[in-house]
Amino acid sequence: MKQSIGAKPLAFPTPAWVVGTYDMNGKPNAMTVAWAGICCSNPPCISVSLRKATYSYAGIVENKAFTVSIPSEVFVREADYFGIASRKDENKFECASLTPVRSELVPAPYVGEFPVVLECKLLHSLEVGLHTMFVGEIMDIKAEEYVLDENGNPDIERIKPVIYGTGNKSYYSIGRNLGKAFYIGKMS
């Protein structure tokens, strides 16, 4: 029998994405977020939700753009660090020994070492309680060749993305393939 546990920000899985922005002085910044996901197919869009108190919030508002770098498992420590530290206090890229790469399409940096990046221009923002949800149109996706499948698409098993467990505040890796979407449900 199911038990009521109350209204909480719990959904499974949630990503551990690193949002890249430039600050008001043009310095690269990055912040790990979990309140994020695809929000539209056409045009392709994602949403990320940040508190106004974060340093990255001002960078998105100022530049009307952001990137999302998707870390692989080997960068879980760096991804966690990007969510702990503030650019107000330190150069996160330098401290994490990672490379900020200037997007060619939007005024925002991404993490050079992470296998997949989404370059987004800001379309909308919506105040939702403590957070502001930023909707970004995906202008391009860049992926390392080693994570691409035979059709040229990023393969989740090759990316090995980090997943955040909201309930116990822990990081996880992906599991095994359970079947093809839009196919397995047709089997009798």
PDB file of C-alpha atoms in Angstrom:
ATOM      1  CA  MET A   1       0.000   0.000   0.000  1.00  0.00           C
ATOM      2  CA  LYS A   2       1.259   3.441  -0.874  1.00  0.00           C
ATOM      3  CA  GLN A   3       1.983   5.903   1.940  1.00  0.00           C
ATOM      4  CA  SER A   4       1.600   9.647   1.703  1.00  0.00           C
ATOM      5  CA  ILE A   5       4.943  11.389   2.209  1.00  0.00           C
ATOM      6  CA  GLY A   6       3.751  14.930   1.549  1.00  0.00           C
ATOM      7  CA  ALA A   7       4.457  17.473  -1.150  1.00  0.00           C
ATOM      8  CA  LYS A   8       8.196  17.472  -1.874  1.00  0.00           C
ATOM      9  CA  PRO A   9      10.406  18.189  -4.898  1.00  0.00           C
ATOM     10  CA  LEU A  10      10.853  14.505  -5.745  1.00  0.00           C
ATOM     11  CA  ALA A  11      10.865  13.072  -9.255  1.00  0.00           C
ATOM     12  CA  PHE A  12      12.946  10.263 -10.680  1.00  0.00           C
ATOM     13  CA  PRO A  13      15.304  10.555 -12.384  1.00  0.00           C
ATOM     14  CA  THR A  14      16.528  14.118 -12.294  1.00  0.00           C
ATOM     15  CA  PRO A  15      19.616  15.197 -14.215  1.00  0.00           C
ATOM     16  CA  ALA A  16      22.834  16.602 -12.861  1.00  0.00           C
ATOM     17  CA  TRP A  17      23.444  19.239 -15.528  1.00  0.00           C
ATOM     18  CA  VAL A  18      26.026  22.007 -15.449  1.00  0.00           C
ATOM     19  CA  VAL A  19      24.659  25.358 -16.632  1.00  0.00           C
ATOM     20  CA  GLY A  20      27.242  27.694 -18.143  1.00  0.00           C
ATOM     21  CA  THR A  21      26.965  31.496 -18.145  1.00  0.00           C
ATOM     22  CA  TYR A  22      29.157  34.542 -18.325  1.00  0.00           C
ATOM     23  CA  ASP A  23      28.948  36.960 -15.427  1.00  0.00           C
ATOM     24  CA  MET A  24      28.522  40.724 -15.785  1.00  0.00           C
ATOM     25  CA  ASN A  25      32.309  41.075 -16.269  1.00  0.00           C
ATOM     26  CA  GLY A  26      32.467  38.429 -19.001  1.00  0.00           C
ATOM     27  CA  LYS A  27      34.026  35.795 -16.742  1.00  0.00           C
ATOM     28  CA  PRO A  28      32.941  32.155 -17.253  1.00  0.00           C
ATOM     29  CA  ASN A  29      30.771  30.552 -14.619  1.00  0.00           C
ATOM     30  CA  ALA A  30      29.112  27.169 -14.195  1.00  0.00           C
ATOM     31  CA  MET A  31      26.514  25.809 -11.792  1.00  0.00           C
ATOM     32  CA  THR A  32      25.093  22.319 -11.325  1.00  0.00           C
ATOM     33  CA  VAL A  33      21.305  22.080 -11.452  1.00  0.00           C
ATOM     34  CA  ALA A  34      18.844  19.232 -11.007  1.00  0.00           C
ATOM     35  CA  TRP A  35      15.589  21.105 -11.626  1.00  0.00           C
ATOM     36  CA  ALA A  36      15.809  20.747 -15.397  1.00  0.00           C
ATOM     37  CA  GLY A  37      14.598  18.859 -18.447  1.00  0.00           C
ATOM     38  CA  ILE A  38      13.312  18.877 -22.011  1.00  0.00           C
ATOM     39  CA  CYS A  39      10.184  21.024 -22.201  1.00  0.00           C
ATOM     40  CA  CYS A  40       9.387  21.222 -25.944  1.00  0.00           C
ATOM     41  CA  SER A  41      10.078  19.259 -29.128  1.00  0.00           C
ATOM     42  CA  ASN A  42       9.485  21.940 -31.740  1.00  0.00           C
ATOM     43  CA  PRO A  43      11.336  24.179 -31.313  1.00  0.00           C
ATOM     44  CA  PRO A  44      13.655  21.979 -29.253  1.00  0.00           C
ATOM     45  CA  CYS A  45      13.765  23.535 -25.768  1.00  0.00           C
ATOM     46  CA  ILE A  46      14.936  22.757 -22.269  1.00  0.00           C
ATOM     47  CA  SER A  47      14.153  24.357 -18.961  1.00  0.00           C
ATOM     48  CA  VAL A  48      16.454  24.968 -16.019  1.00  0.00           C
ATOM     49  CA  SER A  49      15.291  26.433 -12.727  1.00  0.00           C
ATOM     50  CA  LEU A  50      17.542  28.602 -10.563  1.00  0.00           C
ATOM     51  CA  ARG A  51      17.071  30.679  -7.443  1.00  0.00           C
ATOM     52  CA  LYS A  52      17.571  34.434  -7.860  1.00  0.00           C
ATOM     53  CA  ALA A  53      20.246  34.276  -5.162  1.00  0.00           C
ATOM     54  CA  THR A  54      22.584  32.254  -7.392  1.00  0.00           C
ATOM     55  CA  TYR A  55      25.375  33.954  -9.274  1.00  0.00           C
ATOM     56  CA  SER A  56      24.351  32.145 -12.483  1.00  0.00           C
ATOM     57  CA  TYR A  57      20.856  33.660 -12.408  1.00  0.00           C
ATOM     58  CA  ALA A  58      22.189  37.128 -13.206  1.00  0.00           C
ATOM     59  CA  GLY A  59      24.367  35.747 -16.003  1.00  0.00           C
ATOM     60  CA  ILE A  60      21.383  34.183 -17.775  1.00  0.00           C
ATOM     61  CA  VAL A  61      19.300  37.348 -17.396  1.00  0.00           C
ATOM     62  CA  GLU A  62      22.171  39.567 -18.596  1.00  0.00           C
ATOM     63  CA  ASN A  63      23.239  37.484 -21.609  1.00  0.00           C
ATOM     64  CA  LYS A  64      19.881  35.922 -22.527  1.00  0.00           C
ATOM     65  CA  ALA A  65      21.674  32.614 -23.067  1.00  0.00           C
ATOM     66  CA  PHE A  66      23.118  29.599 -21.290  1.00  0.00           C
ATOM     67  CA  THR A  67      24.682  26.244 -22.031  1.00  0.00           C
ATOM     68  CA  VAL A  68      24.057  22.872 -20.473  1.00  0.00           C
ATOM     69  CA  SER A  69      27.069  20.596 -20.185  1.00  0.00           C
ATOM     70  CA  ILE A  70      26.249  16.983 -19.390  1.00  0.00           C
ATOM     71  CA  PRO A  71      28.930  15.413 -17.200  1.00  0.00           C
ATOM     72  CA  SER A  72      29.853  11.748 -17.460  1.00  0.00           C
ATOM     73  CA  GLU A  73      30.367   9.600 -14.354  1.00  0.00           C
ATOM     74  CA  VAL A  74      34.112  10.303 -14.285  1.00  0.00           C
ATOM     75  CA  PHE A  75      33.327  13.972 -13.592  1.00  0.00           C
ATOM     76  CA  VAL A  76      30.860  13.472 -10.727  1.00  0.00           C
ATOM     77  CA  ARG A  77      33.172  15.197  -8.209  1.00  0.00           C
ATOM     78  CA  GLU A  78      33.606  18.226 -10.449  1.00  0.00           C
ATOM     79  CA  ALA A  79      29.865  18.397 -11.141  1.00  0.00           C
ATOM     80  CA  ASP A  80      29.167  18.337  -7.406  1.00  0.00           C
ATOM     81  CA  TYR A  81      31.779  21.043  -6.825  1.00  0.00           C
ATOM     82  CA  PHE A  82      30.084  23.291  -9.421  1.00  0.00           C
ATOM     83  CA  GLY A  83      26.931  23.027  -7.300  1.00  0.00           C
ATOM     84  CA  ILE A  84      28.705  23.816  -4.024  1.00  0.00           C
ATOM     85  CA  ALA A  85      31.051  26.699  -4.833  1.00  0.00           C
ATOM     86  CA  SER A  86      30.120  30.213  -5.951  1.00  0.00           C
ATOM     87  CA  ARG A  87      31.788  32.252  -8.689  1.00  0.00           C
ATOM     88  CA  LYS A  88      31.497  35.208  -6.308  1.00  0.00           C
ATOM     89  CA  ASP A  89      34.224  33.570  -4.249  1.00  0.00           C
ATOM     90  CA  GLU A  90      36.384  31.629  -6.698  1.00  0.00           C
ATOM     91  CA  ASN A  91      37.049  30.712 -10.320  1.00  0.00           C
ATOM     92  CA  LYS A  92      35.218  27.394 -10.447  1.00  0.00           C
ATOM     93  CA  PHE A  93      36.690  26.275 -13.766  1.00  0.00           C
ATOM     94  CA  GLU A  94      40.229  26.887 -12.540  1.00  0.00           C
ATOM     95  CA  CYS A  95      39.615  25.212  -9.165  1.00  0.00           C
ATOM     96  CA  ALA A  96      38.064  22.154 -10.852  1.00  0.00           C
ATOM     97  CA  SER A  97      40.870  22.016 -13.463  1.00  0.00           C
ATOM     98  CA  LEU A  98      38.285  22.141 -16.255  1.00  0.00           C
ATOM     99  CA  THR A  99      38.203  24.235 -19.413  1.00  0.00           C
ATOM    100  CA  PRO A 100      35.595  26.913 -20.169  1.00  0.00           C
ATOM    101  CA  VAL A 101      34.913  26.910 -23.915  1.00  0.00           C
ATOM    102  CA  ARG A 102      33.201  29.899 -25.535  1.00  0.00           C
ATOM    103  CA  SER A 103      30.104  28.859 -27.458  1.00  0.00           C
ATOM    104  CA  GLU A 104      30.172  29.946 -31.085  1.00  0.00           C
ATOM    105  CA  LEU A 105      26.379  30.385 -31.102  1.00  0.00           C
ATOM    106  CA  VAL A 106      25.344  31.927 -27.791  1.00  0.00           C
ATOM    107  CA  PRO A 107      27.089  34.201 -25.268  1.00  0.00           C
ATOM    108  CA  ALA A 108      27.805  31.462 -22.725  1.00  0.00           C
ATOM    109  CA  PRO A 109      30.646  29.025 -21.958  1.00  0.00           C
ATOM    110  CA  TYR A 110      30.487  25.262 -21.656  1.00  0.00           C
ATOM    111  CA  VAL A 111      32.691  22.639 -19.995  1.00  0.00           C
ATOM    112  CA  GLY A 112      35.156  21.403 -22.604  1.00  0.00           C
ATOM    113  CA  GLU A 113      35.811  18.055 -20.921  1.00  0.00           C
ATOM    114  CA  PHE A 114      32.147  17.011 -20.630  1.00  0.00           C
ATOM    115  CA  PRO A 115      30.974  14.819 -23.540  1.00  0.00           C
ATOM    116  CA  VAL A 116      27.741  16.630 -24.493  1.00  0.00           C
ATOM    117  CA  VAL A 117      26.737  20.300 -24.487  1.00  0.00           C
ATOM    118  CA  LEU A 118      23.500  22.067 -25.414  1.00  0.00           C
ATOM    119  CA  GLU A 119      23.808  25.708 -26.518  1.00  0.00           C
ATOM    120  CA  CYS A 120      20.642  27.638 -25.690  1.00  0.00           C
ATOM    121  CA  LYS A 121      19.219  31.093 -26.254  1.00  0.00           C
ATOM    122  CA  LEU A 122      16.788  32.288 -23.622  1.00  0.00           C
ATOM    123  CA  LEU A 123      13.159  32.254 -24.816  1.00  0.00           C
ATOM    124  CA  HIS A 124      11.138  32.666 -21.622  1.00  0.00           C
ATOM    125  CA  SER A 125      11.438  32.973 -17.891  1.00  0.00           C
ATOM    126  CA  LEU A 126       8.747  32.194 -15.360  1.00  0.00           C
ATOM    127  CA  GLU A 127       8.757  32.906 -11.642  1.00  0.00           C
ATOM    128  CA  VAL A 128       7.785  29.709  -9.809  1.00  0.00           C
ATOM    129  CA  GLY A 129       7.987  30.264  -6.063  1.00  0.00           C
ATOM    130  CA  LEU A 130      11.609  30.223  -4.925  1.00  0.00           C
ATOM    131  CA  HIS A 131      12.934  29.544  -8.444  1.00  0.00           C
ATOM    132  CA  THR A 132      12.869  31.105 -11.880  1.00  0.00           C
ATOM    133  CA  MET A 133      12.374  28.640 -14.681  1.00  0.00           C
ATOM    134  CA  PHE A 134      14.405  29.613 -17.746  1.00  0.00           C
ATOM    135  CA  VAL A 135      13.311  28.105 -21.054  1.00  0.00           C
ATOM    136  CA  GLY A 136      16.102  27.942 -23.586  1.00  0.00           C
ATOM    137  CA  GLU A 137      15.789  27.068 -27.246  1.00  0.00           C
ATOM    138  CA  ILE A 138      18.466  24.531 -28.159  1.00  0.00           C
ATOM    139  CA  MET A 139      20.459  26.155 -30.955  1.00  0.00           C
ATOM    140  CA  ASP A 140      22.919  23.275 -31.273  1.00  0.00           C
ATOM    141  CA  ILE A 141      24.133  20.169 -29.497  1.00  0.00           C
ATOM    142  CA  LYS A 142      27.807  19.329 -29.556  1.00  0.00           C
ATOM    143  CA  ALA A 143      28.941  15.815 -28.664  1.00  0.00           C
ATOM    144  CA  GLU A 144      32.265  14.038 -28.555  1.00  0.00           C
ATOM    145  CA  GLU A 145      32.554  11.458 -31.335  1.00  0.00           C
ATOM    146  CA  TYR A 146      33.080   8.609 -28.878  1.00  0.00           C
ATOM    147  CA  VAL A 147      29.552   9.047 -27.447  1.00  0.00           C
ATOM    148  CA  LEU A 148      27.791   8.964 -30.841  1.00  0.00           C
ATOM    149  CA  ASP A 149      25.977   5.876 -32.096  1.00  0.00           C
ATOM    150  CA  GLU A 150      25.968   4.562 -35.667  1.00  0.00           C
ATOM    151  CA  ASN A 151      23.240   7.113 -36.574  1.00  0.00           C
ATOM    152  CA  GLY A 152      25.226  10.065 -35.216  1.00  0.00           C
ATOM    153  CA  ASN A 153      23.102  10.489 -32.068  1.00  0.00           C
ATOM    154  CA  PRO A 154      24.433  10.619 -28.508  1.00  0.00           C
ATOM    155  CA  ASP A 155      24.220   7.189 -26.872  1.00  0.00           C
ATOM    156  CA  ILE A 156      23.268   7.300 -23.189  1.00  0.00           C
ATOM    157  CA  GLU A 157      25.353   4.199 -22.432  1.00  0.00           C
ATOM    158  CA  ARG A 158      28.436   5.856 -23.930  1.00  0.00           C
ATOM    159  CA  ILE A 159      27.811   9.219 -22.244  1.00  0.00           C
ATOM    160  CA  LYS A 160      27.310   7.640 -18.808  1.00  0.00           C
ATOM    161  CA  PRO A 161      25.493  10.737 -17.488  1.00  0.00           C
ATOM    162  CA  VAL A 162      25.200  11.560 -13.815  1.00  0.00           C
ATOM    163  CA  ILE A 163      21.720  11.307 -12.319  1.00  0.00           C
ATOM    164  CA  TYR A 164      20.709  13.022  -9.084  1.00  0.00           C
ATOM    165  CA  GLY A 165      18.592  11.261  -6.459  1.00  0.00           C
ATOM    166  CA  THR A 166      16.502  14.035  -4.922  1.00  0.00           C
ATOM    167  CA  GLY A 167      15.286  12.006  -1.955  1.00  0.00           C
ATOM    168  CA  ASN A 168      18.660  10.999  -0.544  1.00  0.00           C
ATOM    169  CA  LYS A 169      20.736  13.727  -2.248  1.00  0.00           C
ATOM    170  CA  SER A 170      23.079  11.258  -3.964  1.00  0.00           C
ATOM    171  CA  TYR A 171      24.435  10.763  -7.468  1.00  0.00           C
ATOM    172  CA  TYR A 172      23.782   7.691  -9.598  1.00  0.00           C
ATOM    173  CA  SER A 173      24.709   6.256 -12.954  1.00  0.00           C
ATOM    174  CA  ILE A 174      22.292   4.876 -15.525  1.00  0.00           C
ATOM    175  CA  GLY A 175      21.134   1.279 -15.571  1.00  0.00           C
ATOM    176  CA  ARG A 176      20.639  -1.232 -18.330  1.00  0.00           C
ATOM    177  CA  ASN A 177      18.534  -0.807 -21.477  1.00  0.00           C
ATOM    178  CA  LEU A 178      14.995  -2.096 -20.866  1.00  0.00           C
ATOM    179  CA  GLY A 179      13.696  -1.904 -24.443  1.00  0.00           C
ATOM    180  CA  LYS A 180      12.945   0.379 -27.399  1.00  0.00           C
ATOM    181  CA  ALA A 181      10.537   3.275 -26.762  1.00  0.00           C
ATOM    182  CA  PHE A 182       7.379   3.273 -28.884  1.00  0.00           C
ATOM    183  CA  TYR A 183       7.963  -0.440 -29.535  1.00  0.00           C
ATOM    184  CA  ILE A 184       8.155  -2.435 -26.322  1.00  0.00           C
ATOM    185  CA  GLY A 185       4.624  -1.378 -25.386  1.00  0.00           C
ATOM    186  CA  LYS A 186       3.254  -2.955 -28.588  1.00  0.00           C
ATOM    187  CA  MET A 187       4.516  -6.410 -27.653  1.00  0.00           C
ATOM    188  CA  SER A 188       1.893  -8.873 -26.424  1.00  0.00           C
TER     189      SER A 188
END
